[in-house]
Coordinates of C-alpha atoms in Angstrom, one line a residue:
M536 CA 318.1 -60.2 -48.3
E537 CA 314.9 -59.1 -49.1
S538 CA 312.2 -61.5 -48.5
L539 CA 309.7 -62.1 -51.2
L540 CA 306.9 -60.8 -49.5
E541 CA 309.1 -57.4 -49.6
I542 CA 310.0 -57.1 -52.9
S543 CA 305.5 -57.6 -53.4
R544 CA 305.4 -54.7 -51.7
K545 CA 308.2 -52.2 -53.6
N546 CA 306.3 -53.4 -56.8
F547 CA 302.5 -52.6 -56.1
K548 CA 303.5 -49.2 -54.7
I549 CA 305.2 -48.3 -57.5
L550 CA 302.2 -49.8 -59.7
K551 CA 299.9 -47.9 -58.0
Q552 CA 301.5 -44.4 -58.4
K553 CA 301.8 -44.9 -62.2
L554 CA 298.2 -46.1 -62.2
I555 CA 297.9 -42.7 -60.2
L556 CA 299.3 -40.9 -62.5
N557 CA 297.4 -42.4 -65.6
K558 CA 294.7 -41.5 -64.2
K559 CA 295.7 -37.8 -63.9
L560 CA 297.0 -37.1 -67.2
I561 CA 294.2 -39.3 -68.5
A562 CA 291.7 -37.0 -66.6
N563 CA 293.9 -33.8 -67.8
T564 CA 293.3 -34.5 -71.0
L565 CA 289.6 -35.4 -71.2
D566 CA 289.1 -31.8 -69.3
V567 CA 287.5 -35.1 -66.6
S568 CA 287.7 -35.5 -63.0
S569 CA 289.5 -37.9 -61.4
D570 CA 286.3 -39.6 -60.0
D571 CA 285.4 -40.2 -63.1
I572 CA 288.2 -42.1 -64.1
L573 CA 287.8 -44.6 -60.9
D574 CA 284.1 -45.1 -61.7
L575 CA 285.8 -47.0 -64.9
V576 CA 286.8 -50.6 -65.5
L577 CA 290.8 -50.1 -66.5
P578 CA 290.2 -53.8 -68.9
K579 CA 288.6 -52.3 -72.0
S580 CA 289.8 -50.2 -75.1
D581 CA 290.3 -46.7 -75.8
Q582 CA 287.0 -45.9 -77.5
E583 CA 285.2 -47.7 -74.5
F584 CA 286.3 -45.9 -72.4
L585 CA 286.6 -42.3 -73.7
H586 CA 282.8 -43.2 -74.2
E587 CA 282.5 -44.4 -71.2
V588 CA 283.9 -40.6 -69.0
K589 CA 281.8 -38.4 -71.5
K590 CA 279.1 -40.1 -71.6
T591 CA 280.2 -39.9 -67.4
R592 CA 280.5 -36.7 -67.5
D593 CA 277.8 -35.5 -69.6
L594 CA 274.6 -37.7 -66.7
K595 CA 276.5 -35.9 -64.1
K596 CA 276.4 -31.6 -65.7
E597 CA 272.8 -32.8 -66.1
N598 CA 272.2 -34.3 -62.8
K599 CA 273.5 -30.9 -61.4
I600 CA 271.5 -29.4 -63.4
E601 CA 268.9 -30.9 -62.5
L602 CA 269.9 -30.3 -58.2
L603 CA 270.0 -26.8 -59.1
K604 CA 266.7 -25.9 -60.3
E605 CA 265.5 -28.2 -58.2
I606 CA 267.1 -26.2 -55.1
T607 CA 266.1 -22.6 -57.0
C608 CA 262.7 -24.0 -56.9
S609 CA 262.4 -24.9 -53.5
K610 CA 263.7 -21.7 -52.7
E611 CA 261.6 -19.8 -54.6
T612 CA 258.5 -21.7 -53.1
K613 CA 259.8 -21.0 -50.3
I614 CA 260.2 -17.1 -50.0
V615 CA 257.3 -16.8 -52.2
S616 CA 254.9 -18.8 -49.0
F617 CA 256.9 -16.9 -45.9
I618 CA 255.8 -13.8 -48.5
E619 CA 252.6 -14.7 -47.9
K620 CA 252.9 -15.0 -44.2
E621 CA 254.3 -12.1 -43.4
D622 CA 251.6 -10.8 -45.5
Q623 CA 248.8 -12.1 -44.1
N624 CA 250.9 -12.3 -39.9
R625 CA 250.7 -7.9 -41.5
Y626 CA 247.5 -8.0 -42.1
L627 CA 245.8 -9.3 -39.0
F628 CA 248.3 -7.3 -36.7
E629 CA 247.3 -4.2 -38.7
E630 CA 243.5 -5.1 -38.2
E631 CA 243.9 -6.4 -35.1
S632 CA 245.8 -2.2 -34.1
A633 CA 243.2 -1.0 -35.4
I634 CA 240.4 -2.5 -32.8
K635 CA 242.7 -2.6 -30.2
E636 CA 243.3 1.6 -30.9
E637 CA 239.2 2.1 -31.3
N638 CA 238.0 0.1 -28.4
E639 CA 241.0 1.5 -26.0
G640 CA 242.7 4.4 -27.9
P641 CA 246.4 5.5 -27.6
K642 CA 248.2 4.2 -24.7
N643 CA 250.5 6.6 -24.4
D644 CA 250.6 9.7 -25.9
Y645 CA 247.7 11.7 -26.2
C646 CA 248.1 15.2 -26.6
Q647 CA 250.7 13.6 -29.5
H648 CA 247.2 11.5 -30.7
F649 CA 245.3 15.0 -30.8
V650 CA 247.9 16.9 -32.1
D651 CA 248.2 13.9 -35.1
T652 CA 244.1 13.0 -35.5
Q653 CA 242.1 15.5 -34.0
Q654 CA 241.0 12.7 -31.7
R655 CA 241.0 14.2 -28.2
P656 CA 241.7 12.5 -25.3
Q657 CA 238.1 12.5 -23.6
N658 CA 236.3 10.4 -26.8
F659 CA 238.6 6.7 -25.1
I660 CA 237.3 7.7 -22.0
R661 CA 234.7 4.7 -21.9
D662 CA 231.0 5.2 -20.8
P663 CA 230.4 8.3 -20.5
I664 CA 226.6 8.4 -21.4
L665 CA 224.8 8.6 -18.3
N666 CA 222.8 5.6 -19.3
E667 CA 225.9 3.7 -19.9
R668 CA 227.5 4.1 -17.0
F669 CA 226.2 2.7 -14.2
E670 CA 226.7 -1.0 -16.1
D671 CA 228.5 -3.3 -14.5
Y672 CA 226.9 -1.6 -11.0
P673 CA 223.0 -2.4 -10.7
K674 CA 222.4 -0.8 -7.3
L675 CA 223.2 2.4 -8.7
R676 CA 222.0 1.9 -12.1
E677 CA 218.5 0.9 -9.6
L678 CA 218.8 4.1 -6.6
I679 CA 219.1 6.3 -10.5
K680 CA 216.0 4.4 -11.8
L681 CA 213.7 4.9 -8.8
K682 CA 214.6 8.6 -8.7
D683 CA 213.9 9.8 -11.8
E684 CA 210.5 7.7 -11.2
L685 CA 210.1 9.3 -8.0
I686 CA 211.4 12.9 -10.0
S687 CA 208.7 12.7 -12.8
K688 CA 205.8 11.5 -10.3
T689 CA 206.7 14.8 -8.2
N690 CA 207.1 17.5 -10.9
V691 CA 205.1 20.7 -10.2
P692 CA 204.5 21.8 -12.4
T693 CA 203.4 19.0 -14.0
R694 CA 203.7 21.3 -17.8
P695 CA 206.9 24.1 -18.1
L696 CA 206.5 27.1 -16.9
Y697 CA 207.7 30.1 -18.2
I698 CA 208.5 34.2 -18.3
K699 CA 209.8 36.5 -21.5
S700 CA 212.0 38.4 -19.7
D701 CA 215.3 40.5 -20.2
L702 CA 216.0 40.7 -16.2
L703 CA 217.3 43.5 -16.7
S704 CA 216.2 46.6 -14.5
K705 CA 215.6 50.0 -16.2
D706 CA 216.5 51.8 -14.4
G707 CA 219.7 50.6 -13.6
G708 CA 219.8 49.6 -10.5
D709 CA 219.4 45.1 -9.6
F710 CA 216.6 43.4 -11.4
S711 CA 214.1 42.5 -8.9
L712 CA 212.8 38.9 -9.2
A713 CA 210.6 39.0 -6.1
E714 CA 208.7 41.2 -8.0
L715 CA 208.6 38.7 -11.1
T716 CA 208.0 35.5 -9.6
G717 CA 206.9 36.5 -5.8
S718 CA 208.3 32.8 -4.6
E719 CA 211.0 31.7 -3.1
F720 CA 213.2 29.2 -4.5
D721 CA 215.2 26.0 -3.6
V722 CA 217.3 25.1 -6.7
I723 CA 218.5 27.8 -9.4
L724 CA 220.9 27.3 -12.5
V725 CA 222.0 29.9 -13.8
E726 CA 223.2 30.1 -17.6
P727 CA 224.2 33.8 -18.8
P728 CA 224.1 34.5 -22.7
L729 CA 228.0 35.1 -22.6
H730 CA 230.9 37.0 -24.9
E731 CA 232.9 34.1 -24.8
Y732 CA 230.5 31.9 -26.1
Q733 CA 230.2 33.9 -29.5
T734 CA 233.4 33.7 -29.7
H735 CA 234.9 30.2 -28.8
N736 CA 231.3 28.3 -30.9
K737 CA 229.6 31.0 -33.0
I738 CA 226.7 31.4 -30.9
F739 CA 224.6 34.4 -31.0
F740 CA 221.6 35.5 -28.2
N741 CA 219.3 38.5 -28.8
K742 CA 221.8 40.4 -26.5
F743 CA 224.7 39.2 -24.2
Y744 CA 225.3 40.0 -21.2
S745 CA 228.5 41.2 -19.1
W746 CA 229.5 40.1 -15.4
D747 CA 228.1 43.1 -14.3
E748 CA 225.0 43.3 -15.5
I749 CA 224.9 39.6 -14.4
K750 CA 225.6 40.4 -11.3
S751 CA 222.3 42.8 -10.9
I752 CA 220.4 40.5 -10.8
D753 CA 218.7 40.4 -7.5
I754 CA 218.9 36.3 -6.9
G755 CA 219.5 37.0 -3.1
S756 CA 216.0 38.1 -2.6
I757 CA 213.8 34.6 -4.2
T758 CA 216.5 32.3 -2.3
S759 CA 214.9 30.3 0.7
Q760 CA 217.1 29.9 4.3
R761 CA 218.3 27.0 2.8
A762 CA 219.1 26.8 -1.3
F763 CA 221.5 25.8 -3.6
I764 CA 222.2 27.6 -7.1
F765 CA 224.9 26.3 -10.6
L766 CA 226.5 29.3 -12.4
W767 CA 227.5 28.7 -16.1
C768 CA 230.7 30.4 -16.0
G769 CA 232.9 29.6 -19.5
S770 CA 236.4 29.3 -18.7
G771 CA 237.9 32.1 -19.2
D772 CA 237.6 35.2 -16.9
G773 CA 234.4 33.6 -16.2
L774 CA 235.9 31.7 -13.0
D775 CA 236.7 34.6 -11.3
K776 CA 233.2 36.8 -11.7
G777 CA 230.7 33.6 -10.9
R778 CA 232.3 33.8 -8.1
E779 CA 231.9 37.6 -7.2
C780 CA 228.1 36.5 -7.7
L781 CA 227.7 34.1 -6.1
K782 CA 229.3 36.8 -3.4
K783 CA 227.2 39.1 -3.6
W784 CA 223.6 36.7 -3.8
G785 CA 224.4 34.7 -0.5
F786 CA 226.3 31.7 -1.6
R787 CA 229.2 29.9 -0.4
R788 CA 231.0 28.1 -3.5
C789 CA 230.9 24.4 -2.3
E790 CA 231.3 22.2 -5.9
D791 CA 232.9 23.3 -9.5
I792 CA 231.3 20.3 -11.9
V793 CA 233.2 20.3 -15.3
W794 CA 231.9 19.9 -18.6
I795 CA 234.3 18.3 -20.8
K796 CA 233.7 18.3 -24.7
T797 CA 234.4 14.8 -26.7
N798 CA 234.3 15.3 -30.7
K799 CA 233.9 11.5 -31.7
K800 CA 231.8 12.9 -34.2
T801 CA 233.1 15.8 -35.5
L802 CA 237.3 15.4 -36.0
R803 CA 238.1 19.6 -36.5
Q804 CA 240.9 21.5 -35.4
N805 CA 239.5 22.6 -31.8
R806 CA 238.2 26.4 -32.5
N807 CA 237.5 27.6 -29.1
L808 CA 241.1 29.4 -29.0
D809 CA 240.9 32.7 -27.3
C810 CA 244.1 35.1 -27.4
G811 CA 244.9 35.4 -24.0
S812 CA 244.9 31.6 -23.4
I813 CA 247.2 29.3 -23.1
L814 CA 245.8 26.3 -24.0
Q815 CA 242.8 24.6 -26.2
R816 CA 240.4 24.9 -24.4
T817 CA 237.3 22.0 -24.5
K818 CA 235.4 22.5 -21.9
E819 CA 233.1 25.2 -19.0
H820 CA 232.5 25.7 -15.7
C821 CA 229.6 25.1 -13.7
L822 CA 230.0 26.8 -10.2
M823 CA 227.4 25.5 -7.2
G824 CA 226.9 27.5 -4.0
I825 CA 225.2 27.0 -1.3
K826 CA 223.5 28.8 0.6
G827 CA 222.7 28.6 4.8
T828 CA 223.5 25.3 7.2
V829 CA 222.6 22.4 5.2
K830 CA 224.7 19.1 6.9
R831 CA 224.5 15.6 5.0
S832 CA 224.3 13.7 7.1
Q833 CA 220.6 15.3 8.9
D834 CA 219.4 17.2 6.2
S835 CA 218.6 13.6 4.1
S836 CA 214.9 14.9 3.9
F837 CA 216.6 17.7 1.3
I838 CA 219.7 16.2 0.1
H839 CA 220.9 13.2 -1.4
T840 CA 224.9 13.1 -2.0
N841 CA 226.9 11.4 -3.7
I842 CA 224.8 10.3 -6.0
D843 CA 227.0 11.9 -9.7
I844 CA 229.7 13.0 -10.3
D845 CA 231.7 16.7 -10.7
L846 CA 232.2 15.2 -14.1
I847 CA 229.8 15.9 -17.6
I848 CA 231.8 13.5 -20.6
S849 CA 229.2 14.3 -23.9
E850 CA 229.4 15.8 -27.3
E851 CA 230.4 19.5 -28.7
P852 CA 227.4 20.6 -29.6
D853 CA 227.6 22.2 -33.8
E854 CA 228.3 25.5 -33.8
G855 CA 226.3 27.7 -33.0
C856 CA 224.4 25.8 -30.5
A857 CA 223.8 27.1 -27.0
D858 CA 222.2 24.3 -25.4
K859 CA 224.2 22.9 -22.3
P860 CA 224.5 18.8 -21.6
E861 CA 220.6 17.4 -20.5
E862 CA 222.4 15.7 -17.5
I863 CA 223.4 18.8 -15.6
F864 CA 219.2 18.3 -14.9
N865 CA 219.6 15.8 -13.3
I866 CA 222.4 15.8 -11.2
I867 CA 220.5 18.5 -10.1
E868 CA 217.2 16.8 -9.6
H869 CA 219.5 13.8 -7.7
F870 CA 220.8 16.0 -5.1
C871 CA 218.3 18.5 -4.0
L872 CA 214.5 17.4 -3.5
G873 CA 213.6 20.8 -3.3
R874 CA 210.2 20.7 -5.9
R875 CA 211.1 24.7 -6.6
R876 CA 213.3 25.3 -9.2
L877 CA 214.8 28.3 -11.3
Y878 CA 216.2 28.2 -14.5
L879 CA 217.0 31.8 -15.5
F880 CA 217.8 32.5 -19.1
G881 CA 216.6 29.7 -20.9
R882 CA 215.2 29.1 -24.3
D883 CA 212.4 27.6 -26.3
S884 CA 214.5 24.6 -26.8
T885 CA 215.8 24.1 -23.0
L886 CA 211.6 23.8 -21.5
R887 CA 211.7 20.9 -18.9
H888 CA 209.0 19.9 -16.7
G889 CA 208.9 20.8 -12.9
W890 CA 210.5 24.3 -13.2
L891 CA 210.1 27.5 -14.2
T892 CA 212.1 29.4 -17.0
V893 CA 212.9 33.2 -17.1
G894 CA 214.9 34.0 -19.9
P895 CA 215.0 37.2 -22.8
D896 CA 214.7 34.3 -25.8
L897 CA 212.2 32.7 -24.9
S898 CA 209.0 32.9 -27.0
D899 CA 206.0 33.9 -24.6
T900 CA 204.4 34.0 -20.9
N901 CA 202.5 31.1 -19.2
F902 CA 203.7 32.0 -15.1
S903 CA 200.7 33.4 -13.1
R904 CA 201.8 33.8 -9.1
D905 CA 199.1 33.0 -7.5
A906 CA 198.7 29.7 -9.6
F907 CA 202.7 29.0 -8.9
K908 CA 202.3 29.1 -5.3
S909 CA 199.4 26.9 -4.3
L910 CA 201.1 24.2 -6.1
F911 CA 203.8 23.6 -3.6
A912 CA 200.4 24.2 -0.6
N913 CA 201.7 20.7 0.9
G914 CA 205.2 20.4 0.7
N915 CA 208.3 21.5 -1.4
L916 CA 210.0 18.5 -0.8
T917 CA 210.2 15.8 -3.5
G918 CA 210.5 12.9 -0.7
T919 CA 212.1 9.6 -0.5
T920 CA 211.1 5.0 -0.4
D921 CA 212.7 2.8 1.8
R922 CA 214.1 1.3 -1.1
I923 CA 216.2 4.8 -2.3
E924 CA 217.6 5.4 1.6
L925 CA 218.6 1.4 1.2
L926 CA 220.5 1.7 -2.5
R927 CA 221.6 5.4 -1.8
P928 CA 225.2 6.2 -0.2
K929 CA 225.2 7.6 3.1
T930 CA 227.6 9.7 5.4
P931 CA 228.0 8.8 8.5
P932 CA 226.6 10.4 11.6
M933 CA 229.2 13.6 12.7
K934 CA 230.3 12.8 16.4
S935 CA 229.6 15.3 19.0
K936 CA 232.2 17.3 20.8
M937 CA 232.3 14.7 23.5
Q938 CA 232.8 12.2 21.5
L939 CA 235.5 13.1 20.2
I940 CA 236.5 13.9 23.0
Q941 CA 236.9 10.9 24.9
Q942 CA 238.0 9.3 21.5
Q943 CA 241.1 11.2 21.5
T944 CA 241.9 11.2 25.5
Q945 CA 241.2 6.6 25.0
T946 CA 244.0 7.4 21.9
N947 CA 246.4 8.9 23.7
K948 CA 246.2 5.9 26.8
L949 CA 246.5 4.1 24.0
S950 CA 249.8 5.1 23.2
N951 CA 251.3 5.7 26.1
V952 CA 250.8 1.7 28.0
D953 CA 252.1 0.7 23.8
Q954 CA 255.3 3.1 24.8
M955 CA 256.4 1.7 28.5
A956 CA 255.6 -1.3 27.2
Y957 CA 258.1 -0.9 24.8
Q958 CA 260.8 0.4 27.2
V959 CA 260.2 -2.7 29.2
N960 CA 261.0 -5.2 27.3
I961 CA 263.9 -3.8 25.9
P962 CA 267.4 -6.3 27.5
N963 CA 270.0 -5.0 28.2
N964 CA 272.8 -5.0 26.0
A965 CA 275.0 -7.3 27.0
E966 CA 272.4 -9.7 28.9
S967 CA 270.4 -9.9 25.6
A968 CA 274.5 -11.0 24.1
N969 CA 274.8 -12.8 26.4
S970 CA 271.6 -14.9 26.0
I971 CA 272.3 -15.6 22.3
G972 CA 275.3 -17.9 22.7
F973 CA 278.4 -15.0 23.2
G974 CA 280.4 -14.6 26.5
V975 CA 281.1 -10.5 25.9
E976 CA 282.3 -9.9 29.7
T977 CA 281.2 -5.9 31.1
N978 CA 282.0 -4.0 33.9
Q979 CA 281.2 -2.4 37.1
N980 CA 278.8 0.1 35.6
G981 CA 277.4 -2.6 32.8
E982 CA 279.6 -1.8 30.3
F983 CA 280.9 -3.7 28.0
D984 CA 284.8 -4.6 29.0
T985 CA 286.7 -4.2 25.3
S986 CA 290.3 -4.2 27.6
A987 CA 290.7 -7.9 27.1

């Protein structure tokens, strides 16, 4: 027979199942959840029971609505805050990018940047101006300053001299500069008015000169035994024609100075277009020629090398302006210590102390042959100072032929000794292998025994 405890358990399970069914029935009838029924106390009357159920249901709905509002407001606040933060970060990023691009320029494709903005790649070269170029190099800055001070003190004449002349022979032959100036010169700067400048830069001269007319100027007759010439030749066929002129005048081309033009102030489509050119031209060339024998290591009284570079970076002049960068004068004066300087095809706007200027576009003449010769009675060199000699870059003296032979012989001896030592120190393969712990057997000829 079943015990009393087992009977009680069965009755309890039956009552529990009935209670669960009653809760489900009430929940379905009142359209509430079973949880609402569980929160109530069963002994209450039906009216109180229904009232409590409804009250609980309404309270939960209100709580859910309030909770939903709080969640929505919280999400909206987070979204607004996120958007404001993103806008602020985007603004800071764009501002930093603009400053970085202004300071450093585009990192990769300068050609595409030029196509998009018309800013030439050379616009982003740092410190192109002569006064700012050596800020991080105090010794070079001091050297340039001392050189300029010495040049200004020793310049003769103290005021610019000029001769108005078309530099053309009346009989069609070579034009004699010797008859015009009556003197020899150490350095000559030639800036011919070429047709190329009219096409590219809309520059107008009283007369444009062909390369044959330029070549007919007898420059070779007025140069000293050792002299230098600087010839502006544009960026087209003048590169070849200019070399022909240098050869006719007795010079050998030794350098090519390039003027790179920036357009930072005036962003516009490049006007240097030519039907015969493949690329857009943003530069000009100045050929440098040498006459006679000048050695860098021995003729330091006449030339100071390695002070300036062969690049001039400056803003392109306005349309119609024919002036070349003034830095070409600084390069010449820093390099050549000869004071007899001639400037051909100069204009009133390009007159310079220490130079004799000759050209057809000058307004007057103030030159005297005898007075000019008397200026150099005590010598034609600028000279130097101990401080300049200490600061300027120097070329090591060239070794004599005998020293070069001795150096080559010594090198060969050392090479032979090293080769012999290498051969002596090469161990026998088997001995080397045995010496490091490998038991390699060899035959009578010292070869590896592979029969085992």
